[in-house]
Short mmCIF file of C-alpha atoms in Angstrom, two decimals:
data_model
loop_
_atom_site.label_atom_id
_atom_site.label_comp_id
_atom_site.label_asym_id
_atom_site.label_seq_id
_atom_site.Cartn_x
_atom_site.Cartn_y
_atom_site.Cartn_z
CA MET A 1 101.91 17.57 -72.25
CA GLU A 2 100.92 20.26 -69.22
CA SER A 3 101.95 23.47 -68.81
CA ALA A 4 102.71 25.37 -66.04
CA SER A 5 103.09 29.09 -65.36
CA ASN A 6 105.00 30.81 -62.58
CA THR A 7 101.71 33.33 -62.47
CA SER A 8 99.47 29.97 -62.01
CA GLU A 9 99.26 27.45 -59.21
CA PRO A 10 102.81 26.07 -58.16
CA ALA A 11 102.57 22.52 -59.23
CA LEU A 12 104.30 19.94 -56.95
CA ALA A 13 108.37 19.83 -56.06
CA PRO A 14 109.78 17.02 -58.21
CA THR A 15 110.21 13.65 -56.21
CA GLY A 16 113.69 12.61 -56.75
CA GLU A 17 111.82 9.84 -59.57
CA GLY A 18 113.30 12.22 -62.60
CA ASP A 19 116.69 12.70 -63.42
CA GLY A 20 116.71 16.56 -64.37
CA ALA A 21 115.73 18.43 -61.49
CA THR A 22 118.00 16.80 -59.30
CA ASP A 23 121.09 16.39 -60.68
CA LYS A 24 123.19 19.19 -62.09
CA ALA A 25 121.65 20.48 -65.44
CA ALA A 26 125.82 19.79 -67.71
CA GLY A 27 124.95 23.05 -69.85
CA PHE A 28 124.41 25.75 -67.66
CA VAL A 29 126.24 27.97 -65.20
CA GLY A 30 126.15 28.51 -61.42
CA THR A 31 125.64 31.23 -59.50
CA LEU A 32 128.13 33.88 -60.18
CA ALA A 33 129.69 35.69 -57.41
CA THR A 34 130.73 39.28 -59.04
CA GLU A 35 130.60 40.31 -62.45
CA LEU A 36 133.44 38.92 -65.33
CA THR A 37 135.57 41.20 -66.66
CA LYS A 38 136.08 41.87 -70.43
CA PRO A 39 138.57 40.73 -72.41
CA THR A 40 141.55 43.23 -73.68
CA TRP A 41 142.26 43.22 -77.48
CA THR A 42 145.71 40.93 -76.66
CA GLN A 43 143.31 38.45 -74.72
CA ARG A 44 140.63 38.44 -77.41
CA LEU A 45 143.53 37.51 -80.49
CA ARG A 46 145.43 34.75 -78.40
CA ASP A 47 142.35 33.08 -77.89
CA PHE A 48 141.19 33.00 -81.35
CA SER A 49 144.89 31.52 -81.74
CA THR A 50 144.50 28.94 -79.70
CA PRO A 51 142.28 26.26 -78.73
CA LEU A 52 139.73 26.58 -76.03
CA LEU A 53 138.99 23.90 -73.81
CA GLU A 54 138.75 20.16 -74.23
CA ILE A 55 135.59 19.00 -74.45
CA ILE A 56 134.44 16.00 -77.25
CA ASN A 57 136.92 13.90 -79.11
CA GLY A 58 139.89 15.95 -77.62
CA SER A 59 139.48 19.62 -78.90
CA ASP A 60 136.73 22.25 -78.79
CA ASP A 61 135.60 23.20 -82.03
CA ARG A 62 133.16 26.14 -81.45
CA LEU A 63 133.40 29.07 -82.99
CA VAL A 64 132.79 32.76 -82.31
CA GLN A 65 130.50 34.14 -84.34
CA LEU A 66 130.70 38.25 -85.00
CA GLN A 67 127.95 38.88 -87.40
CA THR A 68 125.59 38.38 -84.91
CA LYS A 69 123.17 41.44 -86.66
CA THR A 70 122.05 39.17 -89.28
CA PRO A 71 119.55 36.30 -89.71
CA PRO A 72 119.47 33.58 -87.71
CA TRP A 73 122.30 34.57 -85.05
CA ARG A 74 119.83 37.88 -84.31
CA ALA A 75 117.28 35.69 -83.02
CA ILE A 76 119.56 33.73 -80.41
CA CYS A 77 119.84 35.35 -76.41
CA SER A 78 121.84 35.92 -74.00
CA LEU A 79 119.73 35.24 -70.46
CA GLU A 80 120.55 36.92 -67.26
CA ILE A 81 118.65 34.99 -65.03
CA ALA A 82 117.86 36.33 -61.79
CA THR A 83 116.71 34.00 -58.66
CA PRO A 84 116.57 33.70 -54.66
CA ASN A 85 119.96 32.20 -54.66
CA GLY A 86 121.94 34.35 -57.44
CA LEU A 87 122.58 35.39 -60.56
CA PHE A 88 122.42 32.48 -63.81
CA ARG A 89 123.41 32.65 -67.41
CA GLY A 90 121.67 30.49 -70.40
CA THR A 91 120.53 30.61 -74.21
CA GLY A 92 117.47 31.23 -75.11
CA TRP A 93 116.13 31.18 -78.74
CA LEU A 94 113.67 33.66 -80.66
CA ALA A 95 110.21 31.92 -81.39
CA GLY A 96 107.32 34.29 -82.04
CA PRO A 97 106.89 38.00 -81.50
CA ARG A 98 106.99 37.46 -77.62
CA LEU A 99 108.24 34.02 -77.34
CA VAL A 100 111.68 33.06 -76.57
CA MET A 101 111.87 29.46 -76.07
CA THR A 102 114.54 27.50 -73.97
CA ALA A 103 115.28 24.66 -71.64
CA ALA A 104 112.71 24.44 -68.41
CA HIS A 105 116.38 24.14 -66.21
CA CYS A 106 116.56 27.77 -67.15
CA VAL A 107 113.65 29.46 -65.71
CA TYR A 108 112.40 26.45 -63.33
CA ARG A 109 114.88 24.98 -61.08
CA PRO A 110 114.12 23.66 -57.09
CA ARG A 111 117.66 23.62 -55.99
CA GLU A 112 119.66 26.09 -57.64
CA PHE A 113 116.92 28.24 -58.31
CA GLY A 114 114.92 27.79 -54.88
CA GLY A 115 112.01 27.39 -57.60
CA TRP A 116 110.91 29.89 -60.03
CA ALA A 117 113.49 32.42 -61.61
CA ARG A 118 112.18 35.95 -59.91
CA GLU A 119 113.25 37.82 -63.50
CA ILE A 120 115.35 37.11 -66.77
CA ILE A 121 116.95 39.47 -68.52
CA VAL A 122 116.61 38.26 -72.81
CA SER A 123 119.69 40.30 -75.10
CA PRO A 124 119.21 38.87 -79.04
CA GLY A 125 122.38 38.61 -81.07
CA ARG A 126 124.39 40.04 -78.15
CA THR A 127 128.62 40.01 -78.43
CA TRP A 128 131.17 40.91 -75.86
CA ARG A 129 130.77 44.44 -76.66
CA SER A 130 127.49 45.57 -77.19
CA GLN A 131 123.77 44.63 -77.28
CA PRO A 132 122.11 45.50 -80.72
CA PHE A 133 119.24 45.44 -80.87
CA GLY A 134 118.88 46.13 -76.19
CA SER A 135 117.48 43.77 -74.14
CA PHE A 136 114.16 43.03 -72.77
CA VAL A 137 112.82 41.55 -69.71
CA SER A 138 110.38 38.68 -69.32
CA GLN A 139 106.86 39.09 -68.42
CA ARG A 140 106.52 35.29 -67.56
CA PHE A 141 107.47 31.58 -67.35
CA SER A 142 105.95 28.80 -68.58
CA CYS A 143 107.56 24.80 -69.10
CA ALA A 144 106.44 21.49 -69.07
CA ALA A 145 104.54 20.81 -65.88
CA GLU A 146 106.16 17.08 -66.11
CA TRP A 147 109.59 18.83 -65.35
CA ILE A 148 107.84 20.28 -62.52
CA ARG A 149 106.53 16.84 -60.88
CA THR A 150 109.53 15.13 -62.11
CA GLY A 151 112.34 16.63 -63.54
CA ARG A 152 112.18 13.61 -66.60
CA ARG A 153 114.96 14.91 -69.48
CA GLU A 154 112.88 14.50 -72.02
CA THR A 155 110.58 17.25 -71.09
CA ASP A 156 113.17 20.10 -70.02
CA LEU A 157 111.46 22.68 -72.18
CA GLY A 158 110.42 25.96 -70.81
CA CYS A 159 109.76 29.81 -72.38
CA ILE A 160 109.91 33.18 -71.73
CA HIS A 161 106.68 35.51 -72.30
CA LEU A 162 108.24 39.03 -73.06
CA ALA A 163 106.18 42.00 -72.84
CA GLU A 164 107.21 43.82 -76.23
CA PRO A 165 107.33 42.27 -79.38
CA VAL A 166 111.15 41.93 -80.14
CA GLY A 167 110.27 39.20 -83.28
CA GLU A 168 108.41 41.78 -85.41
CA SER A 169 111.13 44.06 -85.59
CA LEU A 170 113.56 40.50 -85.84
CA GLY A 171 111.97 37.53 -86.61
CA TRP A 172 112.10 34.37 -85.54
CA PHE A 173 113.15 30.44 -85.95
CA ARG A 174 110.92 28.46 -88.11
CA TYR A 175 110.15 25.20 -86.13
CA ALA A 176 108.92 21.74 -86.67
CA GLY A 177 109.39 18.00 -85.07
CA ALA A 178 112.12 15.64 -86.94
CA ASP A 179 112.07 11.69 -87.33
CA PRO A 180 114.36 10.92 -84.65
CA GLY A 181 115.41 7.46 -86.36
CA ALA A 182 115.56 9.56 -89.50
CA LEU A 183 118.60 11.55 -87.33
CA VAL A 184 120.90 9.54 -86.83
CA GLY A 185 124.00 10.05 -88.58
CA ALA A 186 123.34 13.63 -89.00
CA SER A 187 125.32 16.83 -89.32
CA VAL A 188 123.48 19.35 -86.64
CA VAL A 189 124.28 22.89 -85.51
CA ALA A 190 124.04 24.17 -81.49
CA SER A 191 124.52 27.67 -81.42
CA GLY A 192 124.28 29.72 -77.33
CA TYR A 193 126.13 31.75 -74.71
CA PRO A 194 128.99 29.60 -72.73
CA GLU A 195 131.59 31.09 -70.77
CA PHE A 196 134.25 32.62 -73.11
CA SER A 197 137.29 34.68 -72.96
CA GLY A 198 135.96 35.92 -69.50
CA THR A 199 132.21 36.67 -70.25
CA TYR A 200 129.20 35.09 -71.24
CA ASN A 201 128.56 37.13 -73.92
CA ASN A 202 130.44 35.86 -76.76
CA LEU A 203 127.71 33.88 -79.38
CA LEU A 204 129.62 30.26 -80.07
CA THR A 205 128.70 27.57 -82.52
CA ALA A 206 129.26 23.95 -83.48
CA SER A 207 128.27 21.12 -85.51
CA GLY A 208 128.53 17.93 -84.86
CA ALA A 209 127.06 13.92 -85.35
CA VAL A 210 123.77 12.66 -83.42
CA HIS A 211 124.90 8.92 -82.55
CA ASP A 212 121.81 8.42 -80.39
CA THR A 213 118.19 8.49 -79.54
CA ALA A 214 115.88 8.08 -76.65
CA PRO A 215 112.19 9.31 -76.05
CA GLY A 216 112.50 12.94 -76.44
CA ARG A 217 115.55 13.15 -76.75
CA ILE A 218 118.74 13.07 -78.81
CA PHE A 219 122.90 12.38 -78.07
CA TYR A 220 125.45 13.60 -80.31
CA ASP A 221 129.26 15.02 -80.15
CA VAL A 222 128.71 18.50 -80.79
CA ASP A 223 130.99 20.73 -77.89
CA THR A 224 128.63 22.72 -75.61
CA THR A 225 129.25 24.63 -71.80
CA ASP A 226 127.85 25.08 -69.03
CA GLY A 227 125.46 28.61 -70.06
CA GLN A 228 124.32 27.13 -73.46
CA SER A 229 121.22 25.41 -72.05
CA GLY A 230 118.73 25.94 -74.06
CA ALA A 231 120.22 27.19 -76.96
CA PRO A 232 118.73 26.30 -80.39
CA VAL A 233 119.52 22.94 -82.27
CA TRP A 234 119.20 22.86 -86.32
CA SER A 235 120.16 20.23 -89.41
CA LEU A 236 123.64 21.47 -90.84
CA ASP A 237 122.43 21.40 -94.42
CA ASP A 238 119.44 23.50 -93.71
CA ASP A 239 119.17 26.65 -95.20
CA PRO A 240 121.75 28.86 -93.28
CA ALA A 241 119.69 31.97 -92.74
CA ASN A 242 116.56 30.35 -92.45
CA PRO A 243 117.14 27.01 -90.46
CA THR A 244 114.06 25.16 -89.12
CA VAL A 245 115.33 24.34 -85.29
CA PHE A 246 113.90 20.58 -83.91
CA ALA A 247 115.47 20.80 -80.51
CA VAL A 248 116.62 22.89 -77.40
CA HIS A 249 120.64 21.82 -75.58
CA THR A 250 120.21 21.00 -72.30
CA TYR A 251 122.66 18.49 -70.87
CA GLU A 252 126.55 17.45 -71.28
CA PRO A 253 126.84 13.92 -71.00
CA ASP A 254 124.14 11.21 -69.01
CA PRO A 255 126.12 9.93 -65.99
CA GLY A 256 126.53 6.10 -65.89
CA ARG A 257 124.90 6.17 -69.93
CA PRO A 258 127.66 4.06 -72.81
CA GLY A 259 129.78 7.07 -74.87
CA GLN A 260 130.71 10.80 -73.81
CA PHE A 261 127.66 12.87 -76.01
CA ASN A 262 125.80 15.97 -75.33
CA SER A 263 121.94 15.94 -75.73
CA ALA A 264 118.84 17.97 -76.48
CA THR A 265 115.16 17.77 -76.03
CA LEU A 266 113.41 17.44 -79.15
CA LEU A 267 110.28 19.18 -79.82
CA THR A 268 107.65 15.86 -80.33
CA ALA A 269 104.41 16.49 -80.87
CA GLU A 270 103.25 17.09 -77.66
CA ALA A 271 106.54 19.70 -77.40
CA LEU A 272 104.77 21.65 -80.49
CA GLY A 273 101.70 21.44 -78.64
CA LEU A 274 102.75 23.09 -75.72
CA ILE A 275 104.48 26.08 -77.85
CA ALA A 276 101.21 26.61 -79.09
CA GLU A 277 99.78 27.19 -76.07
CA TRP A 278 102.23 29.80 -75.24
CA GLN A 279 102.49 31.41 -78.30
CA ASN A 280 98.65 32.26 -76.99
CA LEU A 281 99.84 33.51 -73.41
CA GLN A 282 100.11 37.48 -72.95
#
């Protein structure tokens, strides 16, 4: 894969041949007209005692992570995405001292954004009550150039470059490729910042099984909703405090594809080459 950046020459806009840049990127949030209100304690107790929206197999199995100051949760980031067309929300994860990995459609969307995001506020380990590690402003963005050219979902990978070395104090995720064939039937975890109880500031986590693969992608029954695009995906059997990310959550079920399964972009050898390149960009 080749890389594209918002500080480089603009690439060609999607031609419609791909399916990612022209369709709604499910798992991603549309423009917010107003800031959502914080829940009261009464609302929060009610939410913990009742199921959330039905997502896959009739129930939502996600849990709210309350201890976000500890690894690996503090390396998962809430994203507030300012664009020419309004405010959007998403998820990212620290992959190095200054690098936040996410979905490409969290940094570049020709229709919804009007192109590149203008600015992204990154808040590691955020909760509905606080930002325990503060917030950080993007310096620049990068994504797979193929995403800009075609919008193909297997190329939906991007990153945020930070001016400050946030990861030096908080740490960051390990990441590696995985054999797609060996993943079928495996249990995986996805954790991010969807809309929940009136905000996008709660870290929700769920696990589920991988049911199928496609070139550069996996399909699973992990519960996700809008706002979780860019979330890290790792094995449930991995070290709970220091897991290795091998995919980035990107979509809810594909239109026309058999089975109602959410999906993620795999960190293929080509994707890992891009990340290595992005690590060196300042």
